[in-house]
PDB file of C-alpha atoms in Angstrom:
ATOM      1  CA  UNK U1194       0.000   0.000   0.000  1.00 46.00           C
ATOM      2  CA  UNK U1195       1.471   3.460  -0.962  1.00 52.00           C
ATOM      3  CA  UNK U1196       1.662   4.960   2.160  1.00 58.00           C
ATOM      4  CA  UNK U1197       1.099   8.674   2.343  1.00 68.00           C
ATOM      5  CA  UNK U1198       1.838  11.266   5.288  1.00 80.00           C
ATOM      6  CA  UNK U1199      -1.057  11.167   7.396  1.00 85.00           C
ATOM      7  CA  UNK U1200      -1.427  14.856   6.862  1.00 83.00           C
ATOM      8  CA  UNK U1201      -2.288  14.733   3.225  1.00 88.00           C
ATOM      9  CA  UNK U1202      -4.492  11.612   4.203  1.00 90.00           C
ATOM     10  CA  UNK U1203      -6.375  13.484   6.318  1.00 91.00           C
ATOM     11  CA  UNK U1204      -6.662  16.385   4.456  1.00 93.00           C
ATOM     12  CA  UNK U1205      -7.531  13.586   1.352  1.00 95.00           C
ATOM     13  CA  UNK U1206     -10.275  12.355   3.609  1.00 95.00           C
ATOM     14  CA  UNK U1207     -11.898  16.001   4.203  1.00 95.00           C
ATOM     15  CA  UNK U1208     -11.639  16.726   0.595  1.00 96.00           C
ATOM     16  CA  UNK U1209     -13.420  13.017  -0.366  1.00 96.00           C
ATOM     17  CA  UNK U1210     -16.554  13.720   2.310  1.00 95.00           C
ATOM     18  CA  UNK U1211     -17.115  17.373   0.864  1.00 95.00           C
ATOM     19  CA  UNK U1212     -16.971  16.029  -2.728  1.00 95.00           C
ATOM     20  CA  UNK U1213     -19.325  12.916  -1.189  1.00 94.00           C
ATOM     21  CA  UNK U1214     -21.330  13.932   1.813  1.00 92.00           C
ATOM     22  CA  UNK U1215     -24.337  15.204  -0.047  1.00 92.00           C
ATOM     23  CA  UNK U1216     -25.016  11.051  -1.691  1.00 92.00           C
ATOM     24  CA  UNK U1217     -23.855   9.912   1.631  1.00 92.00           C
ATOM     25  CA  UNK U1218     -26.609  11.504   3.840  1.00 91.00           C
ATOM     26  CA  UNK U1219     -29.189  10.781   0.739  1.00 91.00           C
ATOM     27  CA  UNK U1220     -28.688   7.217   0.720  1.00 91.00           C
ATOM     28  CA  UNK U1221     -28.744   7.222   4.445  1.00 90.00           C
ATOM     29  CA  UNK U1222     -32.076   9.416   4.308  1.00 91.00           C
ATOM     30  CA  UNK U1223     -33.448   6.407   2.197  1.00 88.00           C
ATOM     31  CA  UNK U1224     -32.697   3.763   4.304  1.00 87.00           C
ATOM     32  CA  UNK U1225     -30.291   2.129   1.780  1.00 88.00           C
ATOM     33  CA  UNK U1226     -28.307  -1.186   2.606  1.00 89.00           C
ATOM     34  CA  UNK U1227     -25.461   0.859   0.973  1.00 92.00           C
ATOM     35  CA  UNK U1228     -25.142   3.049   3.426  1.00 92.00           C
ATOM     36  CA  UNK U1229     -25.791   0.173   5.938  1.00 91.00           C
ATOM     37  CA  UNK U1230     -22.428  -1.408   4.350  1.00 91.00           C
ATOM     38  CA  UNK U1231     -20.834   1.607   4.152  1.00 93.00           C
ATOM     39  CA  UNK U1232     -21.590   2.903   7.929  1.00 95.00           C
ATOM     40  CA  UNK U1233     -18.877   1.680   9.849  1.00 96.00           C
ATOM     41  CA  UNK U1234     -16.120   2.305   8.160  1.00 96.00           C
ATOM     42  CA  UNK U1235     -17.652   6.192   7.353  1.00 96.00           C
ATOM     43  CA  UNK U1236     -18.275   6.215  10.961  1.00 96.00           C
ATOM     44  CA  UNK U1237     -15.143   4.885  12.237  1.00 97.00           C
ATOM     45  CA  UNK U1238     -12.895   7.561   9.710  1.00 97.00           C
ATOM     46  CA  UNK U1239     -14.529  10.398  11.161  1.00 95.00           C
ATOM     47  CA  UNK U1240     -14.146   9.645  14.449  1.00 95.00           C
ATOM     48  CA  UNK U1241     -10.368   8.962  13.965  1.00 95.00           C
ATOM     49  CA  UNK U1242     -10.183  12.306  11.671  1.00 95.00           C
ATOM     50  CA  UNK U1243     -11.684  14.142  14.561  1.00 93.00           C
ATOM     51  CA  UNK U1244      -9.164  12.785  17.481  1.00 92.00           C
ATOM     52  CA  UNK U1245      -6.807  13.748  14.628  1.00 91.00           C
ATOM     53  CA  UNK U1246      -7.488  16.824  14.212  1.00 90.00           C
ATOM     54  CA  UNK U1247      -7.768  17.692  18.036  1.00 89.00           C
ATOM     55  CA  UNK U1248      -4.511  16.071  18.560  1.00 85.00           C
ATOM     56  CA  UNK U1249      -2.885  18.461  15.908  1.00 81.00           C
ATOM     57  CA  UNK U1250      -2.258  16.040  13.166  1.00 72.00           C
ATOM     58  CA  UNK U1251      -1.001  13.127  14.517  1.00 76.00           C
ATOM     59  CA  UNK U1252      -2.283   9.630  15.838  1.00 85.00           C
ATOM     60  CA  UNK U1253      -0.551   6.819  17.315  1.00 89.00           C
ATOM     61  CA  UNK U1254       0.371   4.316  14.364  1.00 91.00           C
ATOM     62  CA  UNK U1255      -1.852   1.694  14.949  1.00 93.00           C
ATOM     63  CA  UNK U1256      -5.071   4.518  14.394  1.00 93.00           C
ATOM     64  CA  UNK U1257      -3.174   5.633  11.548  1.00 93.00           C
ATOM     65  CA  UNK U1258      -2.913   2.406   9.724  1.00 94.00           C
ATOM     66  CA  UNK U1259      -6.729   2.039  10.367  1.00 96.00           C
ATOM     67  CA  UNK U1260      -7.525   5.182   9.047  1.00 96.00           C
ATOM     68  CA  UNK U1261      -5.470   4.467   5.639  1.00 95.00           C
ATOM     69  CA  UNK U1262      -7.045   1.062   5.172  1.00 95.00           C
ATOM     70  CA  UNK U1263     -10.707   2.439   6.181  1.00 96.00           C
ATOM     71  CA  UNK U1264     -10.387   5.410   3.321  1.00 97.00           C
ATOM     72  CA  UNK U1265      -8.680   3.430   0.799  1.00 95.00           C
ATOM     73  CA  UNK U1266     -11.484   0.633   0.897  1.00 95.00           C
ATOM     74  CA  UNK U1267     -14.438   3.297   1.124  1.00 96.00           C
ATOM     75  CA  UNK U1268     -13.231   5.304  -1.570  1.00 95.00           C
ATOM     76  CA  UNK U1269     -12.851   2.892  -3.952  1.00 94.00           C
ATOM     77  CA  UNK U1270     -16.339   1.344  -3.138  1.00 94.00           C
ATOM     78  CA  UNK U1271     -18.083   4.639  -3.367  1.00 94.00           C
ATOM     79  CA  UNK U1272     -16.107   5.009  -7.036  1.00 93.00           C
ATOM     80  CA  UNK U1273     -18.235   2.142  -7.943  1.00 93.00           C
ATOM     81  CA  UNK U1274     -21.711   3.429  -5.913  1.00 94.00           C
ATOM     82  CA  UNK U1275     -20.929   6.451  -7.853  1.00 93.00           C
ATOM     83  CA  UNK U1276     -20.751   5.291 -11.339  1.00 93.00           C
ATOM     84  CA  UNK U1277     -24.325   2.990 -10.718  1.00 94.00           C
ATOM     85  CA  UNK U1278     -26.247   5.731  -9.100  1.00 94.00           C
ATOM     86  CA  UNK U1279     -24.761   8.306 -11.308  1.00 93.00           C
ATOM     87  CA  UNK U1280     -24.836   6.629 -14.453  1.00 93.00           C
ATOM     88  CA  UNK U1281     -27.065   3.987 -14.816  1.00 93.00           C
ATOM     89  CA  UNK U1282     -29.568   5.566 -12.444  1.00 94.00           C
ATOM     90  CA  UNK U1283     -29.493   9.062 -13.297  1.00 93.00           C
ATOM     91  CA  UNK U1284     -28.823  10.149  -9.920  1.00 92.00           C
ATOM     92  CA  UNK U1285     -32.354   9.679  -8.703  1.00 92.00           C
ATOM     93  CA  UNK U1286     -31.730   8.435  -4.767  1.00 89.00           C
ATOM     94  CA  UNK U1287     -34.852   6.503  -5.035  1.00 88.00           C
ATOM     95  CA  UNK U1288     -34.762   4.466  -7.914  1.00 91.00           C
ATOM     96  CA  UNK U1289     -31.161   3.318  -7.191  1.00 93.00           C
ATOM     97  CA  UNK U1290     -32.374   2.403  -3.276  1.00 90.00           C
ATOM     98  CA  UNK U1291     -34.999  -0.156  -4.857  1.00 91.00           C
ATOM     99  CA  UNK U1292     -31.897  -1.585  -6.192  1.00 94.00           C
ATOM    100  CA  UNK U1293     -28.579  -0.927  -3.960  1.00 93.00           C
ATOM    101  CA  UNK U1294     -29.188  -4.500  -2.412  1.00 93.00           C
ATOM    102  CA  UNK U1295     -27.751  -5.795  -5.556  1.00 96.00           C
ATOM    103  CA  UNK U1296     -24.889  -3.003  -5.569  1.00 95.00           C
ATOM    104  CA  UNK U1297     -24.220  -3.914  -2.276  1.00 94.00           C
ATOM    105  CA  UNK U1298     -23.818  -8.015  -3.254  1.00 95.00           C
ATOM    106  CA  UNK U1299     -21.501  -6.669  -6.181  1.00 95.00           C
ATOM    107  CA  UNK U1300     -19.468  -4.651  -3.699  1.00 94.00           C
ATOM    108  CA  UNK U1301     -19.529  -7.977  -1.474  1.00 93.00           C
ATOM    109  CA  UNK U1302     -18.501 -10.096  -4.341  1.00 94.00           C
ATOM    110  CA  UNK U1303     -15.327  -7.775  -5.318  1.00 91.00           C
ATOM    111  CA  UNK U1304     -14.524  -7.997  -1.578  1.00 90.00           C
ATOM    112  CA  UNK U1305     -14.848 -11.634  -1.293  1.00 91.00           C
ATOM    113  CA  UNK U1306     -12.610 -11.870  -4.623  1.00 88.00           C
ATOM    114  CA  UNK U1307      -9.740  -9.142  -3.350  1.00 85.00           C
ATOM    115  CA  UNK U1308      -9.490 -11.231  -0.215  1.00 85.00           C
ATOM    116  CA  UNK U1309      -9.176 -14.646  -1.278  1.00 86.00           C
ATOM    117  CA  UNK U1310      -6.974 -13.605  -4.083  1.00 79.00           C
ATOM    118  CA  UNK U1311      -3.906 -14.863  -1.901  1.00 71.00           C
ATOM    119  CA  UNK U1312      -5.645 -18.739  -1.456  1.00 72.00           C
ATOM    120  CA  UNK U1313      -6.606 -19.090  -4.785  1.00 64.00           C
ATOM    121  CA  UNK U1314      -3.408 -21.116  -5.666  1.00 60.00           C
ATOM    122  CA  UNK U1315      -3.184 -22.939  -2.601  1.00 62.00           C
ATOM    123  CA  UNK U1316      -6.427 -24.233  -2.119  1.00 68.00           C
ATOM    124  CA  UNK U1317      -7.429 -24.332  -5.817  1.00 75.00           C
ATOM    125  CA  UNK U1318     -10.340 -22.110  -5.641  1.00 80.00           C
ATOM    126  CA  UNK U1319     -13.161 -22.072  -8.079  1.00 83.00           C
ATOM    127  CA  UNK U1320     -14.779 -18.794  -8.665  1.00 88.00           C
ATOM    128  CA  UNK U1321     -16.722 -19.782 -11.957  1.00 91.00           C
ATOM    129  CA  UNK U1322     -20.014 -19.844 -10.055  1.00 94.00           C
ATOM    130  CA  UNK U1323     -19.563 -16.688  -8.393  1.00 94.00           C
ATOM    131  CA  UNK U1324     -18.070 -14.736 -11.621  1.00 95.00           C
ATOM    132  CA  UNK U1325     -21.579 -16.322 -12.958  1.00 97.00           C
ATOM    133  CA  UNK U1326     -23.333 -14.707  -9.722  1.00 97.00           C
ATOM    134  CA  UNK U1327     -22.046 -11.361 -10.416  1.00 97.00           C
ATOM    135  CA  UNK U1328     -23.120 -11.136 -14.174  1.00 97.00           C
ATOM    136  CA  UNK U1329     -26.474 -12.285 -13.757  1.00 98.00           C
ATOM    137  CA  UNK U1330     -26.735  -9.218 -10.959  1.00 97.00           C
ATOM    138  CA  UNK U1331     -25.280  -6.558 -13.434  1.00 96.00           C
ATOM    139  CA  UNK U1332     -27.456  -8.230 -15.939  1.00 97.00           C
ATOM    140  CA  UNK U1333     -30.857  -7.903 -13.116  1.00 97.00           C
ATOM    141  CA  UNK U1334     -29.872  -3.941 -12.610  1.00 96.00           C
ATOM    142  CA  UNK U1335     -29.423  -3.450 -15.609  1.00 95.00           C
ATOM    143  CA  UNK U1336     -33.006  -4.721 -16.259  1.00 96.00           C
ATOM    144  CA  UNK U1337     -34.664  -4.023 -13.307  1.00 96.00           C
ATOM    145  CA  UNK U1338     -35.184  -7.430 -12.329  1.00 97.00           C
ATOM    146  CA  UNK U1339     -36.743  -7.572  -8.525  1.00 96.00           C
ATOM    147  CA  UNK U1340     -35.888 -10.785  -7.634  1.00 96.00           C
ATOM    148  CA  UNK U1341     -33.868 -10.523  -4.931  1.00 96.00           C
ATOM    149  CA  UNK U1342     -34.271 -13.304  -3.237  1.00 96.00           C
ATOM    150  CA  UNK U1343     -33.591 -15.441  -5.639  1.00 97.00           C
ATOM    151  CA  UNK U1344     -30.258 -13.206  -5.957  1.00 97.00           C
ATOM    152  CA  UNK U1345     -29.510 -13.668  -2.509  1.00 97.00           C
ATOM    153  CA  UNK U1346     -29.777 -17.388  -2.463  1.00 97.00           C
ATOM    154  CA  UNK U1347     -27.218 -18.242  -5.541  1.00 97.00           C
ATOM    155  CA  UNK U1348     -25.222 -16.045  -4.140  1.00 97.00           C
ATOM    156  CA  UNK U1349     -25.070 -17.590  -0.823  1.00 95.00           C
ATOM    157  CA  UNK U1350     -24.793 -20.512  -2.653  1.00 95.00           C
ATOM    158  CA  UNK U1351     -22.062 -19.476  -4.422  1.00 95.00           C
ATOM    159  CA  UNK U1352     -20.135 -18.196  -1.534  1.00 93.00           C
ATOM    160  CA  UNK U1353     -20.849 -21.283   0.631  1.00 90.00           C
ATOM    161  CA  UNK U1354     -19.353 -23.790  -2.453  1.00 89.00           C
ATOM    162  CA  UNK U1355     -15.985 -21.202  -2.889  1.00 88.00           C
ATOM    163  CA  UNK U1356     -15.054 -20.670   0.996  1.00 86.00           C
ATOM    164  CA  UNK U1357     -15.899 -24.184   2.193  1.00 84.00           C
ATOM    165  CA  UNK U1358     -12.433 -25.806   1.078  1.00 79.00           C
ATOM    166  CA  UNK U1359     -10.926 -22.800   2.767  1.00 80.00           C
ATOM    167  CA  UNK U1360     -12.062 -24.748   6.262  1.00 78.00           C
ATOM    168  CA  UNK U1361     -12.409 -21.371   8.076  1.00 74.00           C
ATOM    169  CA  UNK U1362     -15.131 -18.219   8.486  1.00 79.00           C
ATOM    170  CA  UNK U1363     -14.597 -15.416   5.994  1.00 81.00           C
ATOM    171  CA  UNK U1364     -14.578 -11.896   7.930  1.00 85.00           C
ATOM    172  CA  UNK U1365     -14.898  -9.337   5.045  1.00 88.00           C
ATOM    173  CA  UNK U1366     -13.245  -5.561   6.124  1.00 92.00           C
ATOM    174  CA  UNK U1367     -16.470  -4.273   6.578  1.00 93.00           C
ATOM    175  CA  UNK U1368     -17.162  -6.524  10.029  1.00 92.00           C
ATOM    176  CA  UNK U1369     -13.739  -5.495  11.054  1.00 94.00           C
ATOM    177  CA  UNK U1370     -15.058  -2.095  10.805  1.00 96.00           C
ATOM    178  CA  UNK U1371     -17.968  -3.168  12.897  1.00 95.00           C
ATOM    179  CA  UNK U1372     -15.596  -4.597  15.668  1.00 95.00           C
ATOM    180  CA  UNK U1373     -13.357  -1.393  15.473  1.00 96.00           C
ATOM    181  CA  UNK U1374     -16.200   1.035  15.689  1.00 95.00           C
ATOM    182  CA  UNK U1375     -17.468  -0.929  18.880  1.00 93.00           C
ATOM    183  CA  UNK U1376     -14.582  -0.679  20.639  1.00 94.00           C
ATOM    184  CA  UNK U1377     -14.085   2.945  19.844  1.00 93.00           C
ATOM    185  CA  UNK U1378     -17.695   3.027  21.392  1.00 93.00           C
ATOM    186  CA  UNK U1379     -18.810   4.021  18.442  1.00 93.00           C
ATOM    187  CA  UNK U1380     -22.796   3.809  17.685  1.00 88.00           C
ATOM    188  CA  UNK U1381     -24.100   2.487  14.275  1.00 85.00           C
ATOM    189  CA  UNK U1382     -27.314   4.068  13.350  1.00 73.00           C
ATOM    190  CA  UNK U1383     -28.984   0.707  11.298  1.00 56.00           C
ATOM    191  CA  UNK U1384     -27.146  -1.263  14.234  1.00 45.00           C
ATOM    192  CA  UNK U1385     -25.992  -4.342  12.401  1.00 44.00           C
ATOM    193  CA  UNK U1386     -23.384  -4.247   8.751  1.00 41.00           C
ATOM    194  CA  UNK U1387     -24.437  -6.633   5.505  1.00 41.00           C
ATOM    195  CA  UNK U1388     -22.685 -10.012   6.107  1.00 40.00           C
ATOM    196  CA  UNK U1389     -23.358 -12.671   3.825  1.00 40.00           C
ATOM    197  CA  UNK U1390     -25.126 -15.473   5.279  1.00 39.00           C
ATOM    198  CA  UNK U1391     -26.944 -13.950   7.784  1.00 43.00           C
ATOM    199  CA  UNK U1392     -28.151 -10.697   6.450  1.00 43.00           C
ATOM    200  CA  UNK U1393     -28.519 -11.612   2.855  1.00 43.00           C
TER     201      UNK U1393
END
């Protein structure tokens, strides 16, 4: 990871939430599961640019390397909230709510993939199914399709068949987030994150 001084990250990270604030609060406004996903890391970076900025700049490294990971991963996933709610839905809030559950299983999917990236060898991974998972959802918003549930569950399935030889329970970044913001003491507004399995 190109590490930056944590100056320019933090002045990075002001820039980022005046350039994103306004679709932020929106999709929080419509009770989106994006913004569900995207809650505790947003949460967690504020609070940690705050104790920042009233300690004059500087953290202790271990609050520093948490901030860098937690704005690295949430601005690249916005990049990619952008471009859907921007592009392919206009920018109306509403339209791409009725829909960010399937965003938010693409932005799971490219999570999943980025992690396991470094097992894939080892353990001989198959992601055929869930490269199949992801088309068919850019294929349903793309079309409109409502049915979500039927999303959910070859997903699931998909995810079940591809971490099973892996013999262990995949934590995604956004639970860490959830773990970091509790012991910061930090409240989540929709209370629990999206994590596959139990949510979906």
């Amino acid at each position: 990871m190109d590490m930056k001084p944590f100056d320019l990250v933090l002045k990075d990270f002001a820039n980022w939430k005046m350039d994103n604030v306004d679709v932020l609060e929106r999709l929080r406004n419509e009770d989106s599961p994006i913004y569900d996903r995207l809650e505790p890391v947003y949460l967690v970076l504020n609070h940690i640019y705050r104790e920042a900025v009233d300690n004059g700049g500087s953290l202790d490294e271990e609050m520093e390397n948490i901030f860098q990971v937690g704005f690295d991963y949430l601005s690249n996933q916005f990049d990619v909230v952008r471009i859907y709610y921007e592009k392919l839905f206009k920018s109306d809030c509403a339209a791409f709510s009725e829909f960010s559950t399937l965003v938010g299983y693409l932005l799971f999917i490219s999570d999943l993939r980025a992690d396991l990236e470094e097992y894939e060898a080892e353990a001989e991974l198959d992601f055929t199914e869930l490269n199949d998972v992801e088309t068919m959802i850019e294929t349903m918003i793309a079309q409109r399709d409502t049915r979500f549930e039927y999303a959910a569950e070859r997903l699931n399935r998909a995810v079940d068949e591809l971490i099973e030889p892996l013999g262990f329970e995949y934590v995604s970044i956004v639970d860490i987030f959830v773990e970091i913001a509790g012991t910061l003491g930090i409240a989540l507004d929709r209370g629990e994150s999206l994590v596959i399995g139990e949510d979906i």
